[in-house]
Amino acid sequence: MSNSYVLVINSGSSSLKFAVINSATGEAVLSGLGECFGLEDSRMSWKFNGDKREVAIQGDESHHKLAINTLVGLTEELALAQDIVAVGHRIVHGGEKFTQTVRIDEAVTQEIEQLADLAPLHNPAGAIGIRAALEAFPSLPQFAVFDTAFHQTMPKKAFTGAICNTLYSDYGIRRYGFHGTSHYYVSREAAHMLNKSIDDASFISVHLGNGASVCAIEKGRSVDTSMGFTPLSGLMMGTRCGDLDPGIIEFLLKKGWSQERVFDALNKKSGFLGVSGVTSDARGILEAMENGHEGAKLAFEVFTYRVAKYISSYLVPLTSLDAIIFTGGIGENSLPIRREILNNLKLLGFVEDEQGNEAARFGNAGVIARSEMLDAVAMVIPTNEEYVIVQQSMVLLNQ
């Protein structure tokens, strides 16, 4: 029996990430990135069987379209095309319209475009990728998987802002949440590792990367999450500020700052980068700390303190807790950051398993701490958002 593959596409405003993934095993047999679209050095690189290649993407047409056309030729050259059964697209924002994965047609594509106000950098790019892929792969069924969909189970008390209700009714301003595919995946993996039914399991999922969020999961369903109307809120991140008094925005505008300068500062010059003054990368923060850099030390302390505060607060929406799950690039790999977060959770009874924490890195899952008081564990699970897109696409394909 031949393999069946799903082509996963994540289209950004000036980039296109892709992978051809075995639908049974989750293995990426081909993965790559098109980047710097619209610039002179626009290019596309990929890995296949350990080999790496790169080509320039140049031409008068849309670079997204040129990249996907290059991808078509690549799948044919590598003898993968005949086994690709579907295309799955990662779409950042589904608003309240899309609560689950959907098969793409013209109406769905237009709905995604109409949600651009909620994700102006992401949804238009996602729609561009969809239209290019529909043209390049006209015979393949294509599916949209939404970052926000998993969080559509939040109760009103969790997603409603304490603002004039017409701001919600007229503009859709509410908590939406992101990283949904990651929180969904690791919660299912955690239930499996703990030999529990996901319908009986409750977790606090902690996705820590350049973007970071926490999600409270009760009986397998998202009941609260730290990101809000946009991915700017919640935890401190690589360059994003996280939770902030909105009065600061008014203050800076009165000081003569432009709207663009304010939001550039909050989105691109805050977080690890802003507090440390050194870097947005957690590895660079830890290295600078070791060299005695006070700004890096403060950034480390602010980040770990805020993560621990969110974890503690997310006991409130849960009736029980089976595990705290660490995932994402930082959550999966940074031993010092996980250790400090656990130190901040000692009042909840968590005691680090030092050997377990050392071992659960670089692609390895495992238990890193236990709390007898809560009868819960802390664990690390590597995320696999692309495989969620594959799995959910295959479910709809087989219906």
mmCIF file of C-alpha atoms in Angstrom:
data_model
loop_
_atom_site.group_PDB
_atom_site.id
_atom_site.type_symbol
_atom_site.label_atom_id
_atom_site.label_comp_id
_atom_site.label_asym_id
_atom_site.label_seq_id
_atom_site.Cartn_x
_atom_site.Cartn_y
_atom_site.Cartn_z
ATOM 1 C CA MET A 1 0.000 0.000 0.000
ATOM 2 C CA SER A 2 1.445 3.404 -1.001
ATOM 3 C CA ASN A 3 1.898 6.243 1.446
ATOM 4 C CA SER A 4 -0.599 9.086 1.542
ATOM 5 C CA TYR A 5 0.663 12.579 2.186
ATOM 6 C CA VAL A 6 -0.879 15.934 3.060
ATOM 7 C CA LEU A 7 0.765 19.127 1.889
ATOM 8 C CA VAL A 8 0.644 21.656 4.744
ATOM 9 C CA ILE A 9 0.949 25.342 3.844
ATOM 10 C CA ASN A 10 1.437 28.258 6.239
ATOM 11 C CA SER A 11 1.329 31.458 4.229
ATOM 12 C CA GLY A 12 2.681 34.652 5.780
ATOM 13 C CA SER A 13 2.698 38.197 4.458
ATOM 14 C CA SER A 14 6.182 37.789 2.944
ATOM 15 C CA SER A 15 6.821 34.083 3.414
ATOM 16 C CA LEU A 16 5.429 30.620 2.829
ATOM 17 C CA LYS A 17 6.265 27.654 5.044
ATOM 18 C CA PHE A 18 5.404 24.203 3.720
ATOM 19 C CA ALA A 19 5.741 20.505 4.502
ATOM 20 C CA VAL A 20 4.671 17.249 2.909
ATOM 21 C CA ILE A 21 3.661 15.011 5.810
ATOM 22 C CA ASN A 22 2.916 11.294 6.018
ATOM 23 C CA SER A 23 -0.718 11.125 7.144
ATOM 24 C CA ALA A 24 -0.167 7.917 9.142
ATOM 25 C CA THR A 25 3.085 8.719 10.967
ATOM 26 C CA GLY A 26 3.239 12.517 11.051
ATOM 27 C CA GLU A 27 6.730 12.408 9.530
ATOM 28 C CA ALA A 28 7.630 15.384 7.332
ATOM 29 C CA VAL A 29 9.260 13.891 4.240
ATOM 30 C CA LEU A 30 9.757 17.318 2.664
ATOM 31 C CA SER A 31 9.855 20.683 4.439
ATOM 32 C CA GLY A 32 10.808 24.144 3.360
ATOM 33 C CA LEU A 33 10.411 27.888 3.478
ATOM 34 C CA GLY A 34 9.924 30.631 0.964
ATOM 35 C CA GLU A 35 10.961 33.986 2.390
ATOM 36 C CA CYS A 36 11.695 37.643 1.657
ATOM 37 C CA PHE A 37 8.822 37.770 -0.846
ATOM 38 C CA GLY A 38 8.690 41.071 -2.700
ATOM 39 C CA LEU A 39 12.401 41.726 -2.175
ATOM 40 C CA GLU A 40 15.408 41.184 -4.429
ATOM 41 C CA ASP A 41 16.661 38.254 -2.333
ATOM 42 C CA SER A 42 13.322 36.378 -2.365
ATOM 43 C CA ARG A 43 14.143 32.675 -2.169
ATOM 44 C CA MET A 44 12.885 29.214 -1.352
ATOM 45 C CA SER A 45 14.779 26.504 0.510
ATOM 46 C CA TRP A 46 13.864 22.930 1.415
ATOM 47 C CA LYS A 47 15.052 19.702 2.988
ATOM 48 C CA PHE A 48 14.479 16.225 1.563
ATOM 49 C CA ASN A 49 16.179 13.020 2.765
ATOM 50 C CA GLY A 50 18.855 15.031 4.524
ATOM 51 C CA ASP A 51 19.663 17.130 1.459
ATOM 52 C CA LYS A 52 19.186 20.900 1.441
ATOM 53 C CA ARG A 53 18.585 23.082 -1.598
ATOM 54 C CA GLU A 54 17.741 26.702 -2.287
ATOM 55 C CA VAL A 55 16.528 28.627 -5.344
ATOM 56 C CA ALA A 56 15.732 32.249 -6.043
ATOM 57 C CA ILE A 57 12.074 33.247 -6.414
ATOM 58 C CA GLN A 58 11.921 35.998 -8.999
ATOM 59 C CA GLY A 59 9.333 37.152 -11.529
ATOM 60 C CA ASP A 60 6.553 39.632 -12.177
ATOM 61 C CA GLU A 61 3.820 37.428 -10.668
ATOM 62 C CA SER A 62 2.989 37.122 -6.966
ATOM 63 C CA HIS A 63 5.906 35.531 -5.165
ATOM 64 C CA HIS A 64 3.431 33.361 -3.238
ATOM 65 C CA LYS A 65 2.179 32.004 -6.548
ATOM 66 C CA LEU A 66 5.711 31.549 -7.895
ATOM 67 C CA ALA A 67 6.737 29.699 -4.732
ATOM 68 C CA ILE A 68 3.766 27.340 -4.908
ATOM 69 C CA ASN A 69 4.412 26.715 -8.601
ATOM 70 C CA THR A 70 7.996 25.844 -7.666
ATOM 71 C CA LEU A 71 6.579 23.529 -5.011
ATOM 72 C CA VAL A 72 4.416 21.765 -7.609
ATOM 73 C CA GLY A 73 7.479 21.028 -9.715
ATOM 74 C CA LEU A 74 9.408 19.947 -6.649
ATOM 75 C CA THR A 75 6.805 17.393 -5.555
ATOM 76 C CA GLU A 76 6.766 15.984 -9.079
ATOM 77 C CA GLU A 77 10.572 15.848 -9.263
ATOM 78 C CA LEU A 78 10.768 14.028 -5.907
ATOM 79 C CA ALA A 79 7.987 11.565 -6.883
ATOM 80 C CA LEU A 80 5.700 12.774 -4.083
ATOM 81 C CA ALA A 81 2.959 14.398 -6.125
ATOM 82 C CA GLN A 82 1.035 11.214 -6.915
ATOM 83 C CA ASP A 83 0.689 10.388 -3.203
ATOM 84 C CA ILE A 84 -0.476 13.834 -1.995
ATOM 85 C CA VAL A 85 -4.182 13.436 -1.199
ATOM 86 C CA ALA A 86 -4.994 16.855 0.287
ATOM 87 C CA VAL A 87 -3.703 20.327 1.076
ATOM 88 C CA GLY A 88 -4.109 21.752 4.589
ATOM 89 C CA HIS A 89 -3.753 25.484 5.237
ATOM 90 C CA ARG A 90 -2.950 27.059 8.587
ATOM 91 C CA ILE A 91 -5.154 30.143 8.978
ATOM 92 C CA VAL A 92 -4.563 32.390 11.974
ATOM 93 C CA HIS A 93 -8.023 33.858 12.565
ATOM 94 C CA GLY A 94 -11.420 32.255 12.124
ATOM 95 C CA GLY A 95 -13.325 34.751 14.262
ATOM 96 C CA GLU A 96 -16.595 33.332 15.554
ATOM 97 C CA LYS A 97 -17.473 32.000 12.111
ATOM 98 C CA PHE A 98 -15.081 29.042 12.050
ATOM 99 C CA THR A 99 -15.133 26.788 15.100
ATOM 100 C CA GLN A 100 -13.541 23.798 13.382
ATOM 101 C CA THR A 101 -11.609 22.763 10.295
ATOM 102 C CA VAL A 102 -13.505 23.313 7.034
ATOM 103 C CA ARG A 103 -13.172 22.258 3.423
ATOM 104 C CA ILE A 104 -12.186 25.242 1.314
ATOM 105 C CA ASP A 105 -14.380 26.676 -1.406
ATOM 106 C CA GLU A 106 -14.812 30.204 -2.759
ATOM 107 C CA ALA A 107 -17.235 31.151 0.031
ATOM 108 C CA VAL A 108 -14.789 30.008 2.732
ATOM 109 C CA THR A 109 -11.932 31.886 1.064
ATOM 110 C CA GLN A 110 -14.002 35.070 0.955
ATOM 111 C CA GLU A 111 -14.947 34.668 4.633
ATOM 112 C CA ILE A 112 -11.249 34.373 5.533
ATOM 113 C CA GLU A 113 -10.546 37.547 3.565
ATOM 114 C CA GLN A 114 -13.426 39.328 5.293
ATOM 115 C CA LEU A 115 -11.868 38.526 8.680
ATOM 116 C CA ALA A 116 -8.787 40.543 7.727
ATOM 117 C CA ASP A 117 -9.685 43.287 10.224
ATOM 118 C CA LEU A 118 -9.075 40.791 13.040
ATOM 119 C CA ALA A 119 -5.717 39.604 11.640
ATOM 120 C CA PRO A 120 -4.524 42.164 9.064
ATOM 121 C CA LEU A 121 -1.029 40.687 8.727
ATOM 122 C CA HIS A 122 -2.106 37.051 8.572
ATOM 123 C CA ASN A 123 -5.527 36.422 7.022
ATOM 124 C CA PRO A 124 -4.926 38.233 3.719
ATOM 125 C CA ALA A 125 -1.667 36.295 3.342
ATOM 126 C CA GLY A 126 -3.457 33.063 4.186
ATOM 127 C CA ALA A 127 -6.048 33.765 1.507
ATOM 128 C CA ILE A 128 -3.309 34.514 -1.037
ATOM 129 C CA GLY A 129 -1.760 31.129 -0.244
ATOM 130 C CA ILE A 130 -5.133 29.421 -0.585
ATOM 131 C CA ARG A 131 -5.860 30.975 -3.984
ATOM 132 C CA ALA A 132 -2.399 30.116 -5.289
ATOM 133 C CA ALA A 133 -2.700 26.529 -4.039
ATOM 134 C CA LEU A 134 -6.186 26.097 -5.525
ATOM 135 C CA GLU A 135 -4.818 27.136 -8.890
ATOM 136 C CA ALA A 136 -1.703 24.959 -8.579
ATOM 137 C CA PHE A 137 -3.490 21.858 -7.217
ATOM 138 C CA PRO A 138 -6.994 22.103 -8.733
ATOM 139 C CA SER A 139 -7.787 18.403 -8.312
ATOM 140 C CA LEU A 140 -6.851 18.169 -4.621
ATOM 141 C CA PRO A 141 -9.314 18.812 -1.766
ATOM 142 C CA GLN A 142 -8.068 21.657 0.410
ATOM 143 C CA PHE A 143 -8.833 22.439 4.061
ATOM 144 C CA ALA A 144 -8.464 25.419 6.397
ATOM 145 C CA VAL A 145 -7.368 24.824 10.002
ATOM 146 C CA PHE A 146 -7.764 27.847 12.303
ATOM 147 C CA ASP A 147 -5.545 28.849 15.232
ATOM 148 C CA THR A 148 -8.574 30.320 16.969
ATOM 149 C CA ALA A 149 -10.973 27.388 16.523
ATOM 150 C CA PHE A 150 -9.905 25.384 19.601
ATOM 151 C CA HIS A 151 -10.706 28.360 21.834
ATOM 152 C CA GLN A 152 -14.279 28.785 20.604
ATOM 153 C CA THR A 153 -15.415 26.568 23.502
ATOM 154 C CA MET A 154 -14.534 29.296 26.023
ATOM 155 C CA PRO A 155 -17.540 30.404 28.094
ATOM 156 C CA LYS A 156 -18.772 33.974 27.743
ATOM 157 C CA LYS A 157 -17.322 34.953 31.106
ATOM 158 C CA ALA A 158 -13.867 34.060 29.767
ATOM 159 C CA PHE A 159 -14.024 35.685 26.338
ATOM 160 C CA THR A 160 -16.076 38.806 27.146
ATOM 161 C CA GLY A 161 -14.153 42.023 27.699
ATOM 162 C CA ALA A 162 -15.263 44.407 30.441
ATOM 163 C CA ILE A 163 -16.062 47.064 27.853
ATOM 164 C CA CYS A 164 -19.166 48.580 26.254
ATOM 165 C CA ASN A 165 -21.074 45.638 24.771
ATOM 166 C CA THR A 166 -21.553 47.445 21.461
ATOM 167 C CA LEU A 167 -17.788 47.082 20.878
ATOM 168 C CA TYR A 168 -18.417 43.352 20.786
ATOM 169 C CA SER A 169 -21.648 43.458 18.801
ATOM 170 C CA ASP A 170 -20.400 46.012 16.260
ATOM 171 C CA TYR A 171 -16.717 45.095 15.940
ATOM 172 C CA GLY A 172 -16.320 41.607 17.370
ATOM 173 C CA ILE A 173 -13.952 42.765 20.107
ATOM 174 C CA ARG A 174 -13.514 39.845 22.500
ATOM 175 C CA ARG A 175 -10.924 37.269 23.529
ATOM 176 C CA TYR A 176 -10.194 34.849 20.677
ATOM 177 C CA GLY A 177 -6.913 33.203 21.635
ATOM 178 C CA PHE A 178 -4.255 31.681 19.403
ATOM 179 C CA HIS A 179 -1.835 28.714 19.337
ATOM 180 C CA GLY A 180 -4.988 26.575 19.299
ATOM 181 C CA THR A 181 -3.501 23.744 17.230
ATOM 182 C CA SER A 182 -0.551 23.493 19.620
ATOM 183 C CA HIS A 183 -2.690 23.448 22.781
ATOM 184 C CA TYR A 184 -5.009 20.904 21.146
ATOM 185 C CA TYR A 185 -2.144 18.597 20.159
ATOM 186 C CA VAL A 186 -0.213 18.559 23.430
ATOM 187 C CA SER A 187 -3.344 18.082 25.539
ATOM 188 C CA ARG A 188 -4.224 14.937 23.556
ATOM 189 C CA GLU A 189 -0.665 13.664 23.816
ATOM 190 C CA ALA A 190 -0.624 14.355 27.577
ATOM 191 C CA ALA A 191 -3.858 12.424 28.093
ATOM 192 C CA HIS A 192 -2.367 9.496 26.180
ATOM 193 C CA MET A 193 0.846 9.583 28.242
ATOM 194 C CA LEU A 194 -1.158 9.666 31.475
ATOM 195 C CA ASN A 195 -3.459 6.883 30.264
ATOM 196 C CA LYS A 196 -6.539 9.071 30.619
ATOM 197 C CA SER A 197 -9.449 9.800 28.337
ATOM 198 C CA ILE A 198 -9.178 13.358 26.997
ATOM 199 C CA ASP A 199 -12.834 13.794 27.970
ATOM 200 C CA ASP A 200 -11.865 13.261 31.629
ATOM 201 C CA ALA A 201 -8.586 15.189 31.607
ATOM 202 C CA SER A 202 -7.756 18.764 32.600
ATOM 203 C CA PHE A 203 -4.538 20.600 31.796
ATOM 204 C CA ILE A 204 -2.806 23.937 31.836
ATOM 205 C CA SER A 205 -0.960 24.080 28.534
ATOM 206 C CA VAL A 206 2.000 26.477 28.393
ATOM 207 C CA HIS A 207 3.251 27.228 24.869
ATOM 208 C CA LEU A 208 6.502 29.165 25.202
ATOM 209 C CA GLY A 209 8.270 30.372 22.080
ATOM 210 C CA ASN A 210 8.868 33.715 20.417
ATOM 211 C CA GLY A 211 5.092 33.918 20.777
ATOM 212 C CA ALA A 212 3.757 32.530 24.047
ATOM 213 C CA SER A 213 0.390 31.670 25.561
ATOM 214 C CA VAL A 214 -1.248 29.681 28.338
ATOM 215 C CA CYS A 215 -4.479 27.718 27.941
ATOM 216 C CA ALA A 216 -6.757 26.174 30.576
ATOM 217 C CA ILE A 217 -8.208 22.918 29.233
ATOM 218 C CA GLU A 218 -11.120 21.229 31.005
ATOM 219 C CA LYS A 219 -12.270 17.836 29.715
ATOM 220 C CA GLY A 220 -10.296 18.398 26.542
ATOM 221 C CA ARG A 221 -11.871 21.796 25.786
ATOM 222 C CA SER A 222 -10.329 25.241 25.974
ATOM 223 C CA VAL A 223 -12.002 27.235 28.762
ATOM 224 C CA ASP A 224 -9.596 30.184 28.929
ATOM 225 C CA THR A 225 -6.435 31.401 27.243
ATOM 226 C CA SER A 226 -4.003 34.262 27.690
ATOM 227 C CA MET A 227 -3.890 35.722 24.172
ATOM 228 C CA GLY A 228 -6.882 37.895 23.441
ATOM 229 C CA PHE A 229 -8.304 39.943 20.582
ATOM 230 C CA THR A 230 -4.797 39.857 19.095
ATOM 231 C CA PRO A 231 -1.662 37.831 19.903
ATOM 232 C CA LEU A 232 -0.239 40.873 21.733
ATOM 233 C CA SER A 233 -1.887 40.195 25.093
ATOM 234 C CA GLY A 234 -1.064 37.729 27.848
ATOM 235 C CA LEU A 235 2.482 36.600 28.499
ATOM 236 C CA MET A 236 5.641 38.565 27.845
ATOM 237 C CA MET A 237 7.149 37.229 24.608
ATOM 238 C CA GLY A 238 10.215 37.605 22.411
ATOM 239 C CA THR A 239 9.332 41.102 21.187
ATOM 240 C CA ARG A 240 5.707 41.522 22.364
ATOM 241 C CA CYS A 241 4.867 43.205 25.662
ATOM 242 C CA GLY A 242 1.990 40.974 26.750
ATOM 243 C CA ASP A 243 -0.526 42.419 29.237
ATOM 244 C CA LEU A 244 -0.207 46.178 29.523
ATOM 245 C CA ASP A 245 -2.236 49.034 30.991
ATOM 246 C CA PRO A 246 -4.026 50.483 27.914
ATOM 247 C CA GLY A 247 -3.668 53.908 29.463
ATOM 248 C CA ILE A 248 0.012 53.755 28.449
ATOM 249 C CA ILE A 249 -1.046 53.918 24.803
ATOM 250 C CA GLU A 250 -3.020 57.119 25.412
ATOM 251 C CA PHE A 251 -0.075 58.530 27.388
ATOM 252 C CA LEU A 252 2.377 57.912 24.535
ATOM 253 C CA LEU A 253 -0.012 59.329 21.924
ATOM 254 C CA LYS A 254 -0.307 62.516 23.999
ATOM 255 C CA LYS A 255 3.501 62.647 24.105
ATOM 256 C CA GLY A 256 3.464 62.890 20.318
ATOM 257 C CA TRP A 257 4.111 59.276 19.418
ATOM 258 C CA SER A 258 2.355 58.140 16.256
ATOM 259 C CA GLN A 259 0.023 55.145 16.333
ATOM 260 C CA GLU A 260 2.523 53.241 14.181
ATOM 261 C CA ARG A 261 5.399 53.995 16.556
ATOM 262 C CA VAL A 262 3.388 52.887 19.600
ATOM 263 C CA PHE A 263 2.352 49.561 18.143
ATOM 264 C CA ASP A 264 5.763 48.936 16.601
ATOM 265 C CA ALA A 265 7.232 49.364 20.090
ATOM 266 C CA LEU A 266 4.691 47.047 21.719
ATOM 267 C CA ASN A 267 4.880 44.345 19.037
ATOM 268 C CA LYS A 268 8.499 44.446 17.871
ATOM 269 C CA LYS A 269 10.611 46.153 20.523
ATOM 270 C CA SER A 270 9.221 44.869 23.825
ATOM 271 C CA GLY A 271 9.333 41.509 25.612
ATOM 272 C CA PHE A 272 12.736 39.873 26.021
ATOM 273 C CA LEU A 273 14.251 42.391 23.613
ATOM 274 C CA GLY A 274 12.809 45.447 25.298
ATOM 275 C CA VAL A 275 13.523 44.481 28.896
ATOM 276 C CA SER A 276 17.004 43.099 28.289
ATOM 277 C CA GLY A 277 18.129 45.565 25.657
ATOM 278 C CA VAL A 278 20.101 42.659 24.205
ATOM 279 C CA THR A 279 18.060 40.090 22.287
ATOM 280 C CA SER A 280 14.603 38.632 21.731
ATOM 281 C CA ASP A 281 15.977 35.070 21.829
ATOM 282 C CA ALA A 282 15.737 33.146 25.105
ATOM 283 C CA ARG A 283 19.067 31.419 24.451
ATOM 284 C CA GLY A 284 20.761 34.796 24.114
ATOM 285 C CA ILE A 285 19.090 35.951 27.329
ATOM 286 C CA LEU A 286 20.486 32.972 29.250
ATOM 287 C CA GLU A 287 23.959 33.446 27.763
ATOM 288 C CA ALA A 288 23.972 37.142 28.664
ATOM 289 C CA MET A 289 22.820 36.269 32.198
ATOM 290 C CA GLU A 290 25.778 33.938 32.602
ATOM 291 C CA ASN A 291 28.002 36.857 31.625
ATOM 292 C CA GLY A 292 26.451 39.041 34.321
ATOM 293 C CA HIS A 293 24.158 41.200 32.194
ATOM 294 C CA GLU A 294 21.592 42.773 34.528
ATOM 295 C CA GLY A 295 19.043 43.537 31.811
ATOM 296 C CA ALA A 296 19.034 39.915 30.682
ATOM 297 C CA LYS A 297 18.638 38.742 34.278
ATOM 298 C CA LEU A 298 15.651 41.045 34.739
ATOM 299 C CA ALA A 299 14.064 39.833 31.486
ATOM 300 C CA PHE A 300 14.454 36.228 32.688
ATOM 301 C CA GLU A 301 12.855 37.070 36.034
ATOM 302 C CA VAL A 302 9.940 39.036 34.539
ATOM 303 C CA PHE A 303 9.193 36.293 31.994
ATOM 304 C CA THR A 304 9.271 33.358 34.413
ATOM 305 C CA TYR A 305 7.323 35.278 37.064
ATOM 306 C CA ARG A 306 4.558 36.184 34.618
ATOM 307 C CA VAL A 307 4.289 32.647 33.267
ATOM 308 C CA ALA A 308 3.953 31.290 36.805
ATOM 309 C CA LYS A 309 1.288 33.896 37.623
ATOM 310 C CA TYR A 310 -0.780 32.840 34.619
ATOM 311 C CA ILE A 311 -0.416 29.154 35.434
ATOM 312 C CA SER A 312 -1.593 29.777 38.987
ATOM 313 C CA SER A 313 -4.562 31.879 37.876
ATOM 314 C CA TYR A 314 -5.675 29.150 35.465
ATOM 315 C CA LEU A 315 -6.482 26.855 38.338
ATOM 316 C CA VAL A 316 -9.601 29.019 38.712
ATOM 317 C CA PRO A 317 -11.484 27.818 35.586
ATOM 318 C CA LEU A 318 -10.590 24.158 36.256
ATOM 319 C CA THR A 319 -12.296 21.682 38.581
ATOM 320 C CA SER A 320 -9.205 19.471 38.687
ATOM 321 C CA LEU A 321 -5.685 19.404 37.267
ATOM 322 C CA ASP A 322 -3.848 16.451 35.760
ATOM 323 C CA ALA A 323 -0.809 18.238 34.393
ATOM 324 C CA ILE A 324 0.924 21.446 33.471
ATOM 325 C CA ILE A 325 2.267 20.959 29.947
ATOM 326 C CA PHE A 326 5.320 22.841 28.665
ATOM 327 C CA THR A 327 5.721 23.062 24.888
ATOM 328 C CA GLY A 328 7.036 25.381 22.163
ATOM 329 C CA GLY A 329 10.693 26.129 21.450
ATOM 330 C CA ILE A 330 11.414 27.541 24.921
ATOM 331 C CA GLY A 331 9.040 25.248 26.798
ATOM 332 C CA GLU A 332 10.508 22.138 25.194
ATOM 333 C CA ASN A 333 14.186 23.031 25.483
ATOM 334 C CA SER A 334 15.019 25.656 28.111
ATOM 335 C CA LEU A 335 15.838 23.881 31.360
ATOM 336 C CA PRO A 336 16.667 27.069 33.353
ATOM 337 C CA ILE A 337 13.398 28.764 32.364
ATOM 338 C CA ARG A 338 11.272 25.727 33.232
ATOM 339 C CA ARG A 339 13.137 25.345 36.525
ATOM 340 C CA GLU A 340 12.518 28.943 37.539
ATOM 341 C CA ILE A 341 8.825 28.725 36.636
ATOM 342 C CA LEU A 342 8.534 25.616 38.809
ATOM 343 C CA ASN A 343 10.353 27.410 41.646
ATOM 344 C CA ASN A 344 7.667 30.085 41.450
ATOM 345 C CA LEU A 345 4.983 27.391 41.803
ATOM 346 C CA LYS A 346 6.237 25.869 45.066
ATOM 347 C CA LEU A 347 3.145 27.051 46.945
ATOM 348 C CA LEU A 348 1.179 24.681 44.666
ATOM 349 C CA GLY A 349 3.383 21.828 45.835
ATOM 350 C CA PHE A 350 5.411 21.260 42.674
ATOM 351 C CA VAL A 351 8.771 19.609 43.289
ATOM 352 C CA GLU A 352 11.145 19.351 40.357
ATOM 353 C CA ASP A 353 12.395 15.982 39.174
ATOM 354 C CA GLU A 354 15.880 17.186 38.244
ATOM 355 C CA GLN A 355 16.776 14.123 36.188
ATOM 356 C CA GLY A 356 13.417 14.207 34.432
ATOM 357 C CA ASN A 357 13.807 17.908 33.669
ATOM 358 C CA GLU A 358 17.307 17.338 32.272
ATOM 359 C CA ALA A 359 16.083 14.505 30.060
ATOM 360 C CA ALA A 360 12.959 16.213 28.678
ATOM 361 C CA ARG A 361 14.670 18.350 26.053
ATOM 362 C CA PHE A 362 15.527 18.375 22.362
ATOM 363 C CA GLY A 363 12.504 16.432 21.207
ATOM 364 C CA ASN A 364 12.063 14.250 24.300
ATOM 365 C CA ALA A 365 8.821 14.248 26.281
ATOM 366 C CA GLY A 366 8.600 13.447 29.974
ATOM 367 C CA VAL A 367 7.491 14.320 33.504
ATOM 368 C CA ILE A 368 9.611 17.062 35.088
ATOM 369 C CA ALA A 369 7.853 17.736 38.419
ATOM 370 C CA ARG A 370 5.082 16.453 40.705
ATOM 371 C CA SER A 371 2.662 17.996 43.160
ATOM 372 C CA GLU A 372 1.228 15.660 45.790
ATOM 373 C CA MET A 373 -1.000 18.484 46.987
ATOM 374 C CA LEU A 374 -2.748 18.776 43.584
ATOM 375 C CA ASP A 375 -2.162 15.151 42.563
ATOM 376 C CA ALA A 376 -0.738 16.544 39.324
ATOM 377 C CA VAL A 377 2.475 16.536 37.317
ATOM 378 C CA ALA A 378 4.375 19.007 35.169
ATOM 379 C CA MET A 379 5.506 17.570 31.867
ATOM 380 C CA VAL A 380 7.148 18.457 28.575
ATOM 381 C CA ILE A 381 5.559 17.489 25.257
ATOM 382 C CA PRO A 382 7.011 18.594 21.902
ATOM 383 C CA THR A 383 4.265 20.193 19.854
ATOM 384 C CA ASN A 384 3.386 19.228 16.290
ATOM 385 C CA GLU A 385 0.950 21.763 14.876
ATOM 386 C CA GLU A 386 1.471 20.564 11.315
ATOM 387 C CA TYR A 387 0.332 17.065 12.239
ATOM 388 C CA VAL A 388 -2.900 18.491 13.675
ATOM 389 C CA ILE A 389 -3.534 20.107 10.292
ATOM 390 C CA VAL A 390 -2.878 16.740 8.627
ATOM 391 C CA GLN A 391 -5.113 14.801 11.012
ATOM 392 C CA GLN A 392 -8.028 17.211 10.797
ATOM 393 C CA SER A 393 -7.752 17.422 7.021
ATOM 394 C CA MET A 394 -7.816 13.632 6.760
ATOM 395 C CA VAL A 395 -10.904 13.396 8.986
ATOM 396 C CA LEU A 396 -12.851 15.655 6.643
ATOM 397 C CA LEU A 397 -11.383 13.987 3.559
ATOM 398 C CA ASN A 398 -12.644 10.601 4.723
ATOM 399 C CA GLN A 399 -16.152 11.744 5.640
#
